[in-house]
Coordinates of C-alpha atoms in Angstrom, one line a residue:
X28 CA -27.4 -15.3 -6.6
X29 CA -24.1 -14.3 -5.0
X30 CA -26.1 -11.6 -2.9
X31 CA -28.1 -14.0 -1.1
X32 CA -25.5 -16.3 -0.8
X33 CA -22.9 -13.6 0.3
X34 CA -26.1 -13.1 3.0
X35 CA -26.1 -16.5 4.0
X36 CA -22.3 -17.0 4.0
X37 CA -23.1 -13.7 7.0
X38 CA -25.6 -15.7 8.7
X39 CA -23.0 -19.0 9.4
X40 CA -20.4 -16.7 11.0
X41 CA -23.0 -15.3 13.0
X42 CA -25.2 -18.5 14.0
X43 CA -21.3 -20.0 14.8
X44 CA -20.3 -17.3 16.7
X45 CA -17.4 -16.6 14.6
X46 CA -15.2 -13.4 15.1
X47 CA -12.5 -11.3 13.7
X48 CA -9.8 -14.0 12.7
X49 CA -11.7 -16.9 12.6
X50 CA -11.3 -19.6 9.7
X51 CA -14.2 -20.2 7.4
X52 CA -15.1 -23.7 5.7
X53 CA -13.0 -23.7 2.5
X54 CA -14.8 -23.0 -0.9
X55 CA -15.6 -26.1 -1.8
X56 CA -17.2 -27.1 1.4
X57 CA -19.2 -23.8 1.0
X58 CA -20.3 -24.8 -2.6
X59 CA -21.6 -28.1 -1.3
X60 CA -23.5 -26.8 1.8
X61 CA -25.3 -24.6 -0.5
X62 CA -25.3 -26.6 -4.2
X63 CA -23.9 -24.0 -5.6
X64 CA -20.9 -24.4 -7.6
X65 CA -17.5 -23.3 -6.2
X66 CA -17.3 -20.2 -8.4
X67 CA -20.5 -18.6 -7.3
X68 CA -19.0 -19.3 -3.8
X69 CA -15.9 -16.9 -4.3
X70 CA -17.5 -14.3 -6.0
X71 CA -20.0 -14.0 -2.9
X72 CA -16.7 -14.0 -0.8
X73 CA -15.0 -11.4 -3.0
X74 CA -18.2 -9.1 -2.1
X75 CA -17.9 -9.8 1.2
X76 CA -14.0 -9.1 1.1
X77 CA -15.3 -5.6 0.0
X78 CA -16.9 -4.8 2.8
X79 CA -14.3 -6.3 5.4
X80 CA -16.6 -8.7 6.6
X81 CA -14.1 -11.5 5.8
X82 CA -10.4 -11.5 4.4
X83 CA -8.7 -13.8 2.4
X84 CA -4.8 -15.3 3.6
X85 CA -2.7 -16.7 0.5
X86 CA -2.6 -20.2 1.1
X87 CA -4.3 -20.5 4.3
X88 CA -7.9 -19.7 3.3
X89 CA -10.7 -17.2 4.3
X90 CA -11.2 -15.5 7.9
X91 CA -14.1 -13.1 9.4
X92 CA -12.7 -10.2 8.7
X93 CA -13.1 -6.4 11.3
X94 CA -16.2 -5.6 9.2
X95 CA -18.7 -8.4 10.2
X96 CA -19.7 -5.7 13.2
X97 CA -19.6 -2.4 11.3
X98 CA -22.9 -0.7 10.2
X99 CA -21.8 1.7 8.4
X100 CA -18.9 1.5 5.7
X101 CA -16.4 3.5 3.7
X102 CA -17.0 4.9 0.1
X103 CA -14.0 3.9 -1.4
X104 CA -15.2 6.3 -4.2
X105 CA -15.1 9.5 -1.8
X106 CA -13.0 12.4 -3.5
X107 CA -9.3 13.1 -2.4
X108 CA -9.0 14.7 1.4
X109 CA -9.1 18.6 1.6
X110 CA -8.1 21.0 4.4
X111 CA -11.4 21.5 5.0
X112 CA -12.7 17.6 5.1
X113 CA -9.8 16.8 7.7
X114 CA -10.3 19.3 10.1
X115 CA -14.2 18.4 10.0
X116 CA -13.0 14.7 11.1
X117 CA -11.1 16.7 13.7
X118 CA -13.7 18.8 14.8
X119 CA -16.2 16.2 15.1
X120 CA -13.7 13.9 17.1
X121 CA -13.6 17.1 19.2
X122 CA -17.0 16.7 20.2
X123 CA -16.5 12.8 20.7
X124 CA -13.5 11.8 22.2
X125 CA -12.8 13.7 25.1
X126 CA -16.1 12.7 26.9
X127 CA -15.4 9.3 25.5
X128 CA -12.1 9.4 26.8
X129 CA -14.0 10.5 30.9
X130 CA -16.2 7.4 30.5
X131 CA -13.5 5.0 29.9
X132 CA -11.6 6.3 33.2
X133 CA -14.7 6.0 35.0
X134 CA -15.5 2.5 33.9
X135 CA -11.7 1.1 33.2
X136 CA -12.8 -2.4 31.6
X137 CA -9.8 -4.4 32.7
X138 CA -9.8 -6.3 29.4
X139 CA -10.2 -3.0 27.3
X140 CA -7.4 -1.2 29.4
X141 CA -4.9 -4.0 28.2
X142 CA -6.0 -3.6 24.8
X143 CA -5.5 0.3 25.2
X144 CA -2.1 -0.4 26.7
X145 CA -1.5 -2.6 23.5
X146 CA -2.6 0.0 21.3
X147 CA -0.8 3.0 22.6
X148 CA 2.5 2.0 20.8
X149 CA 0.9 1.8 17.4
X150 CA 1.2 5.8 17.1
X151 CA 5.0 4.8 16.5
X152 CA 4.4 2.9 13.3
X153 CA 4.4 4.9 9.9
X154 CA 0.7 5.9 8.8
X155 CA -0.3 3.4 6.7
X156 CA 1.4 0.9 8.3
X157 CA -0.4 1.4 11.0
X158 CA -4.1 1.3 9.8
X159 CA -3.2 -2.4 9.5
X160 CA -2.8 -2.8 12.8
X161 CA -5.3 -4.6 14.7
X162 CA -6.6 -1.7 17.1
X163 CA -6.7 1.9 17.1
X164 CA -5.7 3.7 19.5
X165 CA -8.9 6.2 20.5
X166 CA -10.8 2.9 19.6
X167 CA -9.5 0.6 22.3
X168 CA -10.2 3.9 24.1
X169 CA -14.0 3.8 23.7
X170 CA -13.8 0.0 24.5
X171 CA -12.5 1.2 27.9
X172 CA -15.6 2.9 28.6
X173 CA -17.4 -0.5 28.3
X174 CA -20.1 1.0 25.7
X175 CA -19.7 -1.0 22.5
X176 CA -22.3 1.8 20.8
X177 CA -19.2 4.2 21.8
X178 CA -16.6 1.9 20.3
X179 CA -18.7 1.6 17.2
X180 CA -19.2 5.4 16.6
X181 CA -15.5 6.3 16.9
X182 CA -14.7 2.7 14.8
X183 CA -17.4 4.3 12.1
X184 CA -16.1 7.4 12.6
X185 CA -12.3 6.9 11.5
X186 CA -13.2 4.3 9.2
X187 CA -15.9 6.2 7.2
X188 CA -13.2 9.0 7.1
X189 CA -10.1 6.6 6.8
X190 CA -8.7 9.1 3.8
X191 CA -8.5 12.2 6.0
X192 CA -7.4 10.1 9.2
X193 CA -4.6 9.5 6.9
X194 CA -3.8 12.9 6.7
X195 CA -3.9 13.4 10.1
X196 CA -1.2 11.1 10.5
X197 CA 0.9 13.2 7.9
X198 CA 0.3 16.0 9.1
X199 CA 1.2 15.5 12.8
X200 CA 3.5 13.6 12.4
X201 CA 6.0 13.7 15.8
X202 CA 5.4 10.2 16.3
X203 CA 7.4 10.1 19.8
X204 CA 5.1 13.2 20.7
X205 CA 2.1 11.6 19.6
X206 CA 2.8 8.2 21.7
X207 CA 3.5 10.7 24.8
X208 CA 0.3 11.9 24.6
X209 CA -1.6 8.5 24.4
X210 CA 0.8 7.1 27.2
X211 CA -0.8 10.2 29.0
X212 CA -4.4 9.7 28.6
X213 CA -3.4 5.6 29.2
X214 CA -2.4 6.5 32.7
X215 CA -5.5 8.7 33.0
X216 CA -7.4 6.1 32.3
X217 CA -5.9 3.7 34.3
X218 CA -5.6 6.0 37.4
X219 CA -9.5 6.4 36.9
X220 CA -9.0 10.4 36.6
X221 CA -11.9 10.9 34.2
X222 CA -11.0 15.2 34.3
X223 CA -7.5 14.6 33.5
X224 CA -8.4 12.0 31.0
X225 CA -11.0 14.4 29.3
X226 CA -8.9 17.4 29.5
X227 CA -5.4 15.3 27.8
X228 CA -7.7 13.9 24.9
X229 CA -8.8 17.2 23.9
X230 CA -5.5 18.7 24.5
X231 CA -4.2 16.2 21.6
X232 CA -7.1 17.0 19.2
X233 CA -6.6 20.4 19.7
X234 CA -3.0 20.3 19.0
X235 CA -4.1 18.0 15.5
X236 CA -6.2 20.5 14.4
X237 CA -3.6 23.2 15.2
X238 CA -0.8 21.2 12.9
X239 CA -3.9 20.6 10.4
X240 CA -4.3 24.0 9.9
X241 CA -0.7 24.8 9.8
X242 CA 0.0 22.3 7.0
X243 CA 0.2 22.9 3.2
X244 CA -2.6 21.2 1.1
X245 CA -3.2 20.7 -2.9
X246 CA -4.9 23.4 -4.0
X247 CA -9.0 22.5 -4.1
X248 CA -10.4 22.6 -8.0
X249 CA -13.6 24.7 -7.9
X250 CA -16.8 22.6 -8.2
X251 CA -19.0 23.5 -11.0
X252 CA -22.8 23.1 -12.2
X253 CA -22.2 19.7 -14.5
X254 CA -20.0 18.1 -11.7
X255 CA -17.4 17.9 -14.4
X256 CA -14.7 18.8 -12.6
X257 CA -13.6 17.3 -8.8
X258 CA -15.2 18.7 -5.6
X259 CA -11.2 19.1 -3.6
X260 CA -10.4 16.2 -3.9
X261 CA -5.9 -25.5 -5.0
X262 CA -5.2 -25.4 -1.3
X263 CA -8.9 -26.4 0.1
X264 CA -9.1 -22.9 1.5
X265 CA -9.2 -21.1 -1.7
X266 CA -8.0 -17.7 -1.5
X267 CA -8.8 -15.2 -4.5
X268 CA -5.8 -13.7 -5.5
X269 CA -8.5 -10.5 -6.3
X270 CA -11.5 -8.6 -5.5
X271 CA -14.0 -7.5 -7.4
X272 CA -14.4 -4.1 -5.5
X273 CA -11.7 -1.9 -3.2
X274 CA -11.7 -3.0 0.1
X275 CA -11.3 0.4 1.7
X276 CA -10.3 4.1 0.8
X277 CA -7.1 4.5 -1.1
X278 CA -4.7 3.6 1.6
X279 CA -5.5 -0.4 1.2
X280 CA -6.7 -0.5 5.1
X281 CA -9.7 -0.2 6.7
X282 CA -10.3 0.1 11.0
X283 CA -9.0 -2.6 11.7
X284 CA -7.4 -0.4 12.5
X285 CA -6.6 3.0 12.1
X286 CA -4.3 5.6 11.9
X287 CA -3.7 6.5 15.9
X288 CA -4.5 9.8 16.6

């Protein structure tokens, strides 16, 4: 029951054309559009809260959360982050971003460079601080290019991976050194220099995967045969005070967004 009505709750945010921050009806006038009782209504919003397609405010209600886009989603069961599961983020943001990076400076969205002007500062903020914030940085970046399939990938990308993004953030963690080198791709961008824009992105990777592979890591447990071991690692708007199910990997934050680098 809650599945199908977690499925219909989806379908009124998208037949209203709600987005990221906008207010559902309250429980109760969810119970009685459906006939369902108020309690049925909550746990289909607690699955939902899972998944970040909504997100609950204490004593303001229920909101369409970052995830009512997202097609693919975070296992918030994954084991801990190894060396060797961060630099394979890195790599494969390697092979992404820097083209990524050309396209935006050869389309330069006017909207999406204001949002990547916004977003450049958020490389200040401590790391889990900022995967609360409300863009990432190399997201707003794909936005730029004006190819929502790009800003999805690199969204899926460091929120399927939010655990070793994470560690990134640890790892290089020169935060007036990493905000120089957005505010250099930023001006890239801006200028329209897609070269310069694709050579300063991977320049930054590279120099993340360098200070990956520098750093100290737990030592990884060997795996074994029986998997035994580990692998490496009442207002009217009601708001649940809990979920049923982790909302995102370990670090209580999902994309909306990320860790900047």
């Amino acid at each position: 029951m809650s599945e199908r009505l977690a499925d219909n709750i989806v379908e009124i945010i998208r037949s209203e054309r709600l987005g990221h921050g906008d207010a559902l009806a309250s429980s109760r006038d969810l119970a009685r559009r459906f006939g369902v009782t108020t309690p049925t209504v909550r746990e289909a919003l607690r699955r939902l809260e899972a998944t970040g397609v909504v997100e609950f405010r204490h004593g303001s209600g229920t909101y369409v959360g970052p995830g009512i886009g997202r097609r693919l989603m975070a296992n918030p069961h994954l084991p801990r982050s190894t060396r060797a599961s961060v630099l394979e983020l890195v790599e494969a943001r390697l092979v992404l971003e820097p083209a990524v990076a050309a396209a935006a400076a050869n389309v330069r969205m006017a909207e999406a460079v204001r949002e990547l002007e916004s977003a450049a500062a958020n490389a200040l903020h401590p790391p889990e601080e900022s995967l609360r914030r409300s863009v990432h940085f190399h997201v707003a970046l794909a936005s730029a290019s004006g190819n929502s399939l790009l800003r999805e990938a690199v969204e899926a990308l460091l929120q399927v991976r939010a655990r070793d993004q994470v560690e990134i953030r640890h790892r290089y963690n020169d935060r007036a050194r990493d905000h120089a080198e957005h505010l250099e791709i930023l001006d890239a961008v801006r200028d329209g220099d897609a070269a310069a824009a694709e050579r300063l992105t991977r320049t930054h990777l590279v120099a993340i995967r360098e200070a990956v592979l520098a750093a100290d890591f737990p030592a990884e447990e060997p795996e074994n045969d029986g998997g035994a071991d580990g692998d490496g690692g009442d207002n009217d708007r009601d708001s649940p005070a809990t979920s049923a199910a982790p909302a995102t990997p370990d670090t209580s934050a999902t994309l909306q967004e990320g860790a900047q680098q």
